């Protein structure tokens, strides 16, 4: 078999495999099936409630850590100042998260949870709000509430 025939068969096989792969992919364009809404609604609410509880636990752990450093007699003055700054940052993050959630609720997108991270703001919303337009609105509302360069990231659970 010559090189041209081998190259043709290789490329033809590759194209055939890729076309089969893309044909079998689900055609999800940000829309939900009615079946998904009926079966997964309670699970979605549980997932968001779990996310909210984990976020509160994280904030409480950070606050307790800062308080233990401040209350420690063996901690240096610099460590205590850093702990106080960290506690202030945690409180500021909580207020910003609450402001984002309140702004989303005012826009008719209630049930969302926001979590501030170093470079990203993670926003979890119910699947009933899923869609490209709603995701865009949620990201815009979150970006309007932020004063820094954090990027909003939206997930529907």
JSON list of C-alpha atoms in Angstrom, two decimals:
[
{"chain": "A", "resi": 1, "resn": "UNK", "atom": "CA", "xyz": [0.00, 0.00, 0.00]},
{"chain": "A", "resi": 2, "resn": "UNK", "atom": "CA", "xyz": [1.44, 3.34, -0.94]},
{"chain": "A", "resi": 3, "resn": "UNK", "atom": "CA", "xyz": [1.72, 6.39, 1.34]},
{"chain": "A", "resi": 4, "resn": "UNK", "atom": "CA", "xyz": [-1.15, 8.30, -0.28]},
{"chain": "A", "resi": 5, "resn": "UNK", "atom": "CA", "xyz": [-3.64, 5.50, 0.19]},
{"chain": "A", "resi": 6, "resn": "UNK", "atom": "CA", "xyz": [-2.54, 5.01, 3.81]},
{"chain": "A", "resi": 7, "resn": "UNK", "atom": "CA", "xyz": [-2.86, 8.73, 4.56]},
{"chain": "A", "resi": 8, "resn": "UNK", "atom": "CA", "xyz": [-6.31, 8.83, 2.91]},
{"chain": "A", "resi": 9, "resn": "UNK", "atom": "CA", "xyz": [-7.58, 5.86, 4.92]},
{"chain": "A", "resi": 10, "resn": "UNK", "atom": "CA", "xyz": [-6.18, 7.30, 8.16]},
{"chain": "A", "resi": 11, "resn": "UNK", "atom": "CA", "xyz": [-7.79, 10.70, 7.64]},
{"chain": "A", "resi": 12, "resn": "UNK", "atom": "CA", "xyz": [-11.06, 9.18, 6.46]},
{"chain": "A", "resi": 13, "resn": "UNK", "atom": "CA", "xyz": [-11.20, 6.98, 9.57]},
{"chain": "A", "resi": 14, "resn": "UNK", "atom": "CA", "xyz": [-10.47, 9.95, 11.82]},
{"chain": "A", "resi": 15, "resn": "UNK", "atom": "CA", "xyz": [-13.19, 12.05, 10.21]},
{"chain": "A", "resi": 16, "resn": "UNK", "atom": "CA", "xyz": [-15.65, 9.18, 10.45]},
{"chain": "A", "resi": 17, "resn": "UNK", "atom": "CA", "xyz": [-14.91, 8.63, 14.15]},
{"chain": "A", "resi": 18, "resn": "UNK", "atom": "CA", "xyz": [-15.22, 12.35, 14.94]},
{"chain": "A", "resi": 19, "resn": "UNK", "atom": "CA", "xyz": [-18.50, 12.67, 13.09]},
{"chain": "A", "resi": 20, "resn": "UNK", "atom": "CA", "xyz": [-19.94, 9.69, 15.00]},
{"chain": "A", "resi": 21, "resn": "UNK", "atom": "CA", "xyz": [-18.71, 11.24, 18.25]},
{"chain": "A", "resi": 22, "resn": "UNK", "atom": "CA", "xyz": [-20.37, 14.61, 17.56]},
{"chain": "A", "resi": 23, "resn": "UNK", "atom": "CA", "xyz": [-23.60, 13.03, 16.37]},
{"chain": "A", "resi": 24, "resn": "UNK", "atom": "CA", "xyz": [-23.91, 11.04, 19.60]},
{"chain": "A", "resi": 25, "resn": "UNK", "atom": "CA", "xyz": [-23.28, 14.04, 21.88]},
{"chain": "A", "resi": 26, "resn": "UNK", "atom": "CA", "xyz": [-26.39, 15.35, 23.67]},
{"chain": "A", "resi": 27, "resn": "UNK", "atom": "CA", "xyz": [-27.79, 18.53, 22.15]},
{"chain": "A", "resi": 28, "resn": "UNK", "atom": "CA", "xyz": [-27.92, 20.50, 25.42]},
{"chain": "A", "resi": 29, "resn": "UNK", "atom": "CA", "xyz": [-28.05, 24.23, 24.76]},
{"chain": "A", "resi": 30, "resn": "UNK", "atom": "CA", "xyz": [-28.73, 25.47, 28.26]},
{"chain": "A", "resi": 31, "resn": "UNK", "atom": "CA", "xyz": [-32.33, 24.27, 28.29]},
{"chain": "A", "resi": 32, "resn": "UNK", "atom": "CA", "xyz": [-33.77, 21.74, 30.69]},
{"chain": "A", "resi": 33, "resn": "UNK", "atom": "CA", "xyz": [-36.00, 18.83, 29.89]},
{"chain": "A", "resi": 34, "resn": "UNK", "atom": "CA", "xyz": [-39.32, 18.73, 31.80]},
{"chain": "A", "resi": 35, "resn": "UNK", "atom": "CA", "xyz": [-38.26, 15.33, 33.18]},
{"chain": "A", "resi": 36, "resn": "UNK", "atom": "CA", "xyz": [-35.16, 16.88, 34.76]},
{"chain": "A", "resi": 37, "resn": "UNK", "atom": "CA", "xyz": [-37.26, 19.53, 36.48]},
{"chain": "A", "resi": 38, "resn": "UNK", "atom": "CA", "xyz": [-39.66, 17.05, 38.03]},
{"chain": "A", "resi": 39, "resn": "UNK", "atom": "CA", "xyz": [-37.17, 14.45, 39.24]},
{"chain": "A", "resi": 40, "resn": "UNK", "atom": "CA", "xyz": [-34.30, 16.60, 40.38]},
{"chain": "A", "resi": 41, "resn": "UNK", "atom": "CA", "xyz": [-35.95, 19.58, 42.05]},
{"chain": "A", "resi": 42, "resn": "UNK", "atom": "CA", "xyz": [-35.67, 18.32, 45.64]},
{"chain": "A", "resi": 43, "resn": "UNK", "atom": "CA", "xyz": [-32.11, 17.16, 45.03]},
{"chain": "A", "resi": 44, "resn": "UNK", "atom": "CA", "xyz": [-31.28, 20.62, 43.67]},
{"chain": "A", "resi": 45, "resn": "UNK", "atom": "CA", "xyz": [-32.62, 22.34, 46.75]},
{"chain": "A", "resi": 46, "resn": "UNK", "atom": "CA", "xyz": [-30.72, 19.91, 48.98]},
{"chain": "A", "resi": 47, "resn": "UNK", "atom": "CA", "xyz": [-27.55, 20.59, 47.01]},
{"chain": "A", "resi": 48, "resn": "UNK", "atom": "CA", "xyz": [-27.91, 24.36, 47.39]},
{"chain": "A", "resi": 49, "resn": "UNK", "atom": "CA", "xyz": [-28.74, 23.99, 51.09]},
{"chain": "A", "resi": 50, "resn": "UNK", "atom": "CA", "xyz": [-25.63, 21.85, 51.51]},
{"chain": "A", "resi": 51, "resn": "UNK", "atom": "CA", "xyz": [-23.56, 24.45, 49.67]},
{"chain": "A", "resi": 52, "resn": "UNK", "atom": "CA", "xyz": [-24.95, 27.20, 51.94]},
{"chain": "A", "resi": 53, "resn": "UNK", "atom": "CA", "xyz": [-24.22, 25.13, 55.07]},
{"chain": "A", "resi": 54, "resn": "UNK", "atom": "CA", "xyz": [-20.65, 24.41, 53.93]},
{"chain": "A", "resi": 55, "resn": "UNK", "atom": "CA", "xyz": [-20.12, 28.10, 53.27]},
{"chain": "A", "resi": 56, "resn": "UNK", "atom": "CA", "xyz": [-21.36, 29.02, 56.75]},
{"chain": "A", "resi": 57, "resn": "UNK", "atom": "CA", "xyz": [-19.15, 26.34, 58.30]},
{"chain": "A", "resi": 58, "resn": "UNK", "atom": "CA", "xyz": [-16.16, 27.68, 56.37]},
{"chain": "A", "resi": 59, "resn": "UNK", "atom": "CA", "xyz": [-16.80, 31.24, 57.60]},
{"chain": "A", "resi": 60, "resn": "UNK", "atom": "CA", "xyz": [-17.29, 30.05, 61.18]},
{"chain": "A", "resi": 61, "resn": "UNK", "atom": "CA", "xyz": [-14.05, 28.03, 61.07]},
{"chain": "A", "resi": 62, "resn": "UNK", "atom": "CA", "xyz": [-12.11, 31.01, 59.74]},
{"chain": "A", "resi": 63, "resn": "UNK", "atom": "CA", "xyz": [-13.57, 33.28, 62.43]},
{"chain": "A", "resi": 64, "resn": "UNK", "atom": "CA", "xyz": [-12.80, 30.78, 65.19]},
{"chain": "A", "resi": 65, "resn": "UNK", "atom": "CA", "xyz": [-9.25, 30.37, 63.91]},
{"chain": "A", "resi": 66, "resn": "UNK", "atom": "CA", "xyz": [-8.73, 34.13, 64.00]},
{"chain": "A", "resi": 67, "resn": "UNK", "atom": "CA", "xyz": [-10.26, 34.38, 67.48]},
{"chain": "A", "resi": 68, "resn": "UNK", "atom": "CA", "xyz": [-8.05, 31.62, 68.82]},
{"chain": "A", "resi": 69, "resn": "UNK", "atom": "CA", "xyz": [-4.94, 33.37, 67.51]},
{"chain": "A", "resi": 70, "resn": "UNK", "atom": "CA", "xyz": [-6.01, 36.69, 69.03]},
{"chain": "A", "resi": 71, "resn": "UNK", "atom": "CA", "xyz": [-6.81, 35.05, 72.37]},
{"chain": "A", "resi": 72, "resn": "UNK", "atom": "CA", "xyz": [-3.58, 33.04, 72.45]},
{"chain": "A", "resi": 73, "resn": "UNK", "atom": "CA", "xyz": [-1.02, 34.40, 74.94]},
{"chain": "A", "resi": 74, "resn": "UNK", "atom": "CA", "xyz": [1.83, 32.85, 72.97]},
{"chain": "A", "resi": 75, "resn": "UNK", "atom": "CA", "xyz": [0.95, 34.64, 69.69]},
{"chain": "A", "resi": 76, "resn": "UNK", "atom": "CA", "xyz": [3.05, 37.64, 68.72]},
{"chain": "A", "resi": 77, "resn": "UNK", "atom": "CA", "xyz": [1.59, 41.08, 68.11]},
{"chain": "A", "resi": 78, "resn": "UNK", "atom": "CA", "xyz": [2.11, 40.70, 64.36]},
{"chain": "A", "resi": 79, "resn": "UNK", "atom": "CA", "xyz": [0.25, 37.35, 64.31]},
{"chain": "A", "resi": 80, "resn": "UNK", "atom": "CA", "xyz": [-2.63, 38.92, 66.25]},
{"chain": "A", "resi": 81, "resn": "UNK", "atom": "CA", "xyz": [-2.80, 41.85, 63.82]},
{"chain": "A", "resi": 82, "resn": "UNK", "atom": "CA", "xyz": [-2.84, 39.45, 60.85]},
{"chain": "A", "resi": 83, "resn": "UNK", "atom": "CA", "xyz": [-5.60, 37.43, 62.52]},
{"chain": "A", "resi": 84, "resn": "UNK", "atom": "CA", "xyz": [-7.67, 40.58, 63.08]},
{"chain": "A", "resi": 85, "resn": "UNK", "atom": "CA", "xyz": [-7.19, 41.58, 59.45]},
{"chain": "A", "resi": 86, "resn": "UNK", "atom": "CA", "xyz": [-8.24, 38.10, 58.35]},
{"chain": "A", "resi": 87, "resn": "UNK", "atom": "CA", "xyz": [-11.35, 38.27, 60.56]},
{"chain": "A", "resi": 88, "resn": "UNK", "atom": "CA", "xyz": [-12.21, 41.63, 59.00]},
{"chain": "A", "resi": 89, "resn": "UNK", "atom": "CA", "xyz": [-11.73, 40.18, 55.52]},
{"chain": "A", "resi": 90, "resn": "UNK", "atom": "CA", "xyz": [-14.04, 37.26, 56.37]},
{"chain": "A", "resi": 91, "resn": "UNK", "atom": "CA", "xyz": [-16.75, 39.67, 57.55]},
{"chain": "A", "resi": 92, "resn": "UNK", "atom": "CA", "xyz": [-16.33, 41.80, 54.44]},
{"chain": "A", "resi": 93, "resn": "UNK", "atom": "CA", "xyz": [-16.62, 38.69, 52.24]},
{"chain": "A", "resi": 94, "resn": "UNK", "atom": "CA", "xyz": [-19.80, 37.64, 54.06]},
{"chain": "A", "resi": 95, "resn": "UNK", "atom": "CA", "xyz": [-21.34, 41.08, 53.49]},
{"chain": "A", "resi": 96, "resn": "UNK", "atom": "CA", "xyz": [-20.42, 41.00, 49.80]},
{"chain": "A", "resi": 97, "resn": "UNK", "atom": "CA", "xyz": [-21.86, 37.50, 49.41]},
{"chain": "A", "resi": 98, "resn": "UNK", "atom": "CA", "xyz": [-25.07, 38.61, 51.10]},
{"chain": "A", "resi": 99, "resn": "UNK", "atom": "CA", "xyz": [-25.24, 41.69, 48.85]},
{"chain": "A", "resi": 100, "resn": "UNK", "atom": "CA", "xyz": [-24.89, 39.52, 45.72]},
{"chain": "A", "resi": 101, "resn": "UNK", "atom": "CA", "xyz": [-27.60, 37.12, 46.91]},
{"chain": "A", "resi": 102, "resn": "UNK", "atom": "CA", "xyz": [-29.89, 40.05, 47.79]},
{"chain": "A", "resi": 103, "resn": "UNK", "atom": "CA", "xyz": [-29.35, 41.66, 44.37]},
{"chain": "A", "resi": 104, "resn": "UNK", "atom": "CA", "xyz": [-30.12, 38.36, 42.66]},
{"chain": "A", "resi": 105, "resn": "UNK", "atom": "CA", "xyz": [-33.29, 37.97, 44.74]},
{"chain": "A", "resi": 106, "resn": "UNK", "atom": "CA", "xyz": [-34.40, 41.47, 43.77]},
{"chain": "A", "resi": 107, "resn": "UNK", "atom": "CA", "xyz": [-33.91, 40.53, 40.12]},
{"chain": "A", "resi": 108, "resn": "UNK", "atom": "CA", "xyz": [-36.23, 37.55, 40.56]},
{"chain": "A", "resi": 109, "resn": "UNK", "atom": "CA", "xyz": [-33.51, 34.92, 40.87]},
{"chain": "A", "resi": 110, "resn": "UNK", "atom": "CA", "xyz": [-34.01, 33.76, 44.42]},
{"chain": "A", "resi": 111, "resn": "UNK", "atom": "CA", "xyz": [-32.47, 30.65, 45.92]},
{"chain": "A", "resi": 112, "resn": "UNK", "atom": "CA", "xyz": [-28.92, 31.37, 44.81]},
{"chain": "A", "resi": 113, "resn": "UNK", "atom": "CA", "xyz": [-25.79, 31.02, 46.95]},
{"chain": "A", "resi": 114, "resn": "UNK", "atom": "CA", "xyz": [-22.62, 33.10, 46.44]},
{"chain": "A", "resi": 115, "resn": "UNK", "atom": "CA", "xyz": [-19.12, 32.24, 47.65]},
{"chain": "A", "resi": 116, "resn": "UNK", "atom": "CA", "xyz": [-16.15, 34.58, 47.34]},
{"chain": "A", "resi": 117, "resn": "UNK", "atom": "CA", "xyz": [-12.77, 33.06, 46.61]},
{"chain": "A", "resi": 118, "resn": "UNK", "atom": "CA", "xyz": [-9.42, 34.66, 45.84]},
{"chain": "A", "resi": 119, "resn": "UNK", "atom": "CA", "xyz": [-9.96, 35.17, 42.11]},
{"chain": "A", "resi": 120, "resn": "UNK", "atom": "CA", "xyz": [-13.49, 33.90, 41.52]},
{"chain": "A", "resi": 121, "resn": "UNK", "atom": "CA", "xyz": [-17.02, 34.31, 42.83]},
{"chain": "A", "resi": 122, "resn": "UNK", "atom": "CA", "xyz": [-18.86, 31.00, 42.73]},
{"chain": "A", "resi": 123, "resn": "UNK", "atom": "CA", "xyz": [-22.62, 31.36, 42.39]},
{"chain": "A", "resi": 124, "resn": "UNK", "atom": "CA", "xyz": [-24.87, 28.32, 42.68]},
{"chain": "A", "resi": 125, "resn": "UNK", "atom": "CA", "xyz": [-28.47, 28.68, 41.52]},
{"chain": "A", "resi": 126, "resn": "UNK", "atom": "CA", "xyz": [-31.41, 26.29, 41.19]},
{"chain": "A", "resi": 127, "resn": "UNK", "atom": "CA", "xyz": [-31.79, 24.44, 37.90]},
{"chain": "A", "resi": 128, "resn": "UNK", "atom": "CA", "xyz": [-35.10, 26.18, 37.35]},
{"chain": "A", "resi": 129, "resn": "UNK", "atom": "CA", "xyz": [-33.07, 29.28, 36.45]},
{"chain": "A", "resi": 130, "resn": "UNK", "atom": "CA", "xyz": [-30.79, 27.43, 34.02]},
{"chain": "A", "resi": 131, "resn": "UNK", "atom": "CA", "xyz": [-30.25, 29.03, 30.66]},
{"chain": "A", "resi": 132, "resn": "UNK", "atom": "CA", "xyz": [-27.78, 31.17, 28.82]},
{"chain": "A", "resi": 133, "resn": "UNK", "atom": "CA", "xyz": [-29.72, 34.41, 29.32]},
{"chain": "A", "resi": 134, "resn": "UNK", "atom": "CA", "xyz": [-30.16, 33.86, 33.06]},
{"chain": "A", "resi": 135, "resn": "UNK", "atom": "CA", "xyz": [-26.49, 32.93, 33.47]},
{"chain": "A", "resi": 136, "resn": "UNK", "atom": "CA", "xyz": [-25.54, 36.14, 31.70]},
{"chain": "A", "resi": 137, "resn": "UNK", "atom": "CA", "xyz": [-27.84, 38.20, 33.94]},
{"chain": "A", "resi": 138, "resn": "UNK", "atom": "CA", "xyz": [-26.52, 36.51, 37.08]},
{"chain": "A", "resi": 139, "resn": "UNK", "atom": "CA", "xyz": [-22.91, 37.19, 36.06]},
{"chain": "A", "resi": 140, "resn": "UNK", "atom": "CA", "xyz": [-23.70, 40.84, 35.30]},
{"chain": "A", "resi": 141, "resn": "UNK", "atom": "CA", "xyz": [-25.47, 41.35, 38.64]},
{"chain": "A", "resi": 142, "resn": "UNK", "atom": "CA", "xyz": [-22.57, 39.73, 40.50]},
{"chain": "A", "resi": 143, "resn": "UNK", "atom": "CA", "xyz": [-20.00, 41.79, 38.61]},
{"chain": "A", "resi": 144, "resn": "UNK", "atom": "CA", "xyz": [-21.91, 44.98, 39.46]},
{"chain": "A", "resi": 145, "resn": "UNK", "atom": "CA", "xyz": [-21.76, 44.12, 43.17]},
{"chain": "A", "resi": 146, "resn": "UNK", "atom": "CA", "xyz": [-17.98, 43.49, 43.14]},
{"chain": "A", "resi": 147, "resn": "UNK", "atom": "CA", "xyz": [-15.42, 46.24, 43.39]},
{"chain": "A", "resi": 148, "resn": "UNK", "atom": "CA", "xyz": [-12.43, 44.10, 42.41]},
{"chain": "A", "resi": 149, "resn": "UNK", "atom": "CA", "xyz": [-11.27, 41.92, 39.53]},
{"chain": "A", "resi": 150, "resn": "UNK", "atom": "CA", "xyz": [-12.96, 38.69, 40.64]},
{"chain": "A", "resi": 151, "resn": "UNK", "atom": "CA", "xyz": [-14.66, 36.72, 37.91]},
{"chain": "A", "resi": 152, "resn": "UNK", "atom": "CA", "xyz": [-18.21, 35.40, 38.48]},
{"chain": "A", "resi": 153, "resn": "UNK", "atom": "CA", "xyz": [-18.74, 31.69, 37.88]},
{"chain": "A", "resi": 154, "resn": "UNK", "atom": "CA", "xyz": [-22.32, 30.37, 37.72]},
{"chain": "A", "resi": 155, "resn": "UNK", "atom": "CA", "xyz": [-23.45, 26.79, 38.25]},
{"chain": "A", "resi": 156, "resn": "UNK", "atom": "CA", "xyz": [-26.98, 25.43, 38.28]},
{"chain": "A", "resi": 157, "resn": "UNK", "atom": "CA", "xyz": [-27.60, 22.72, 40.84]}
]
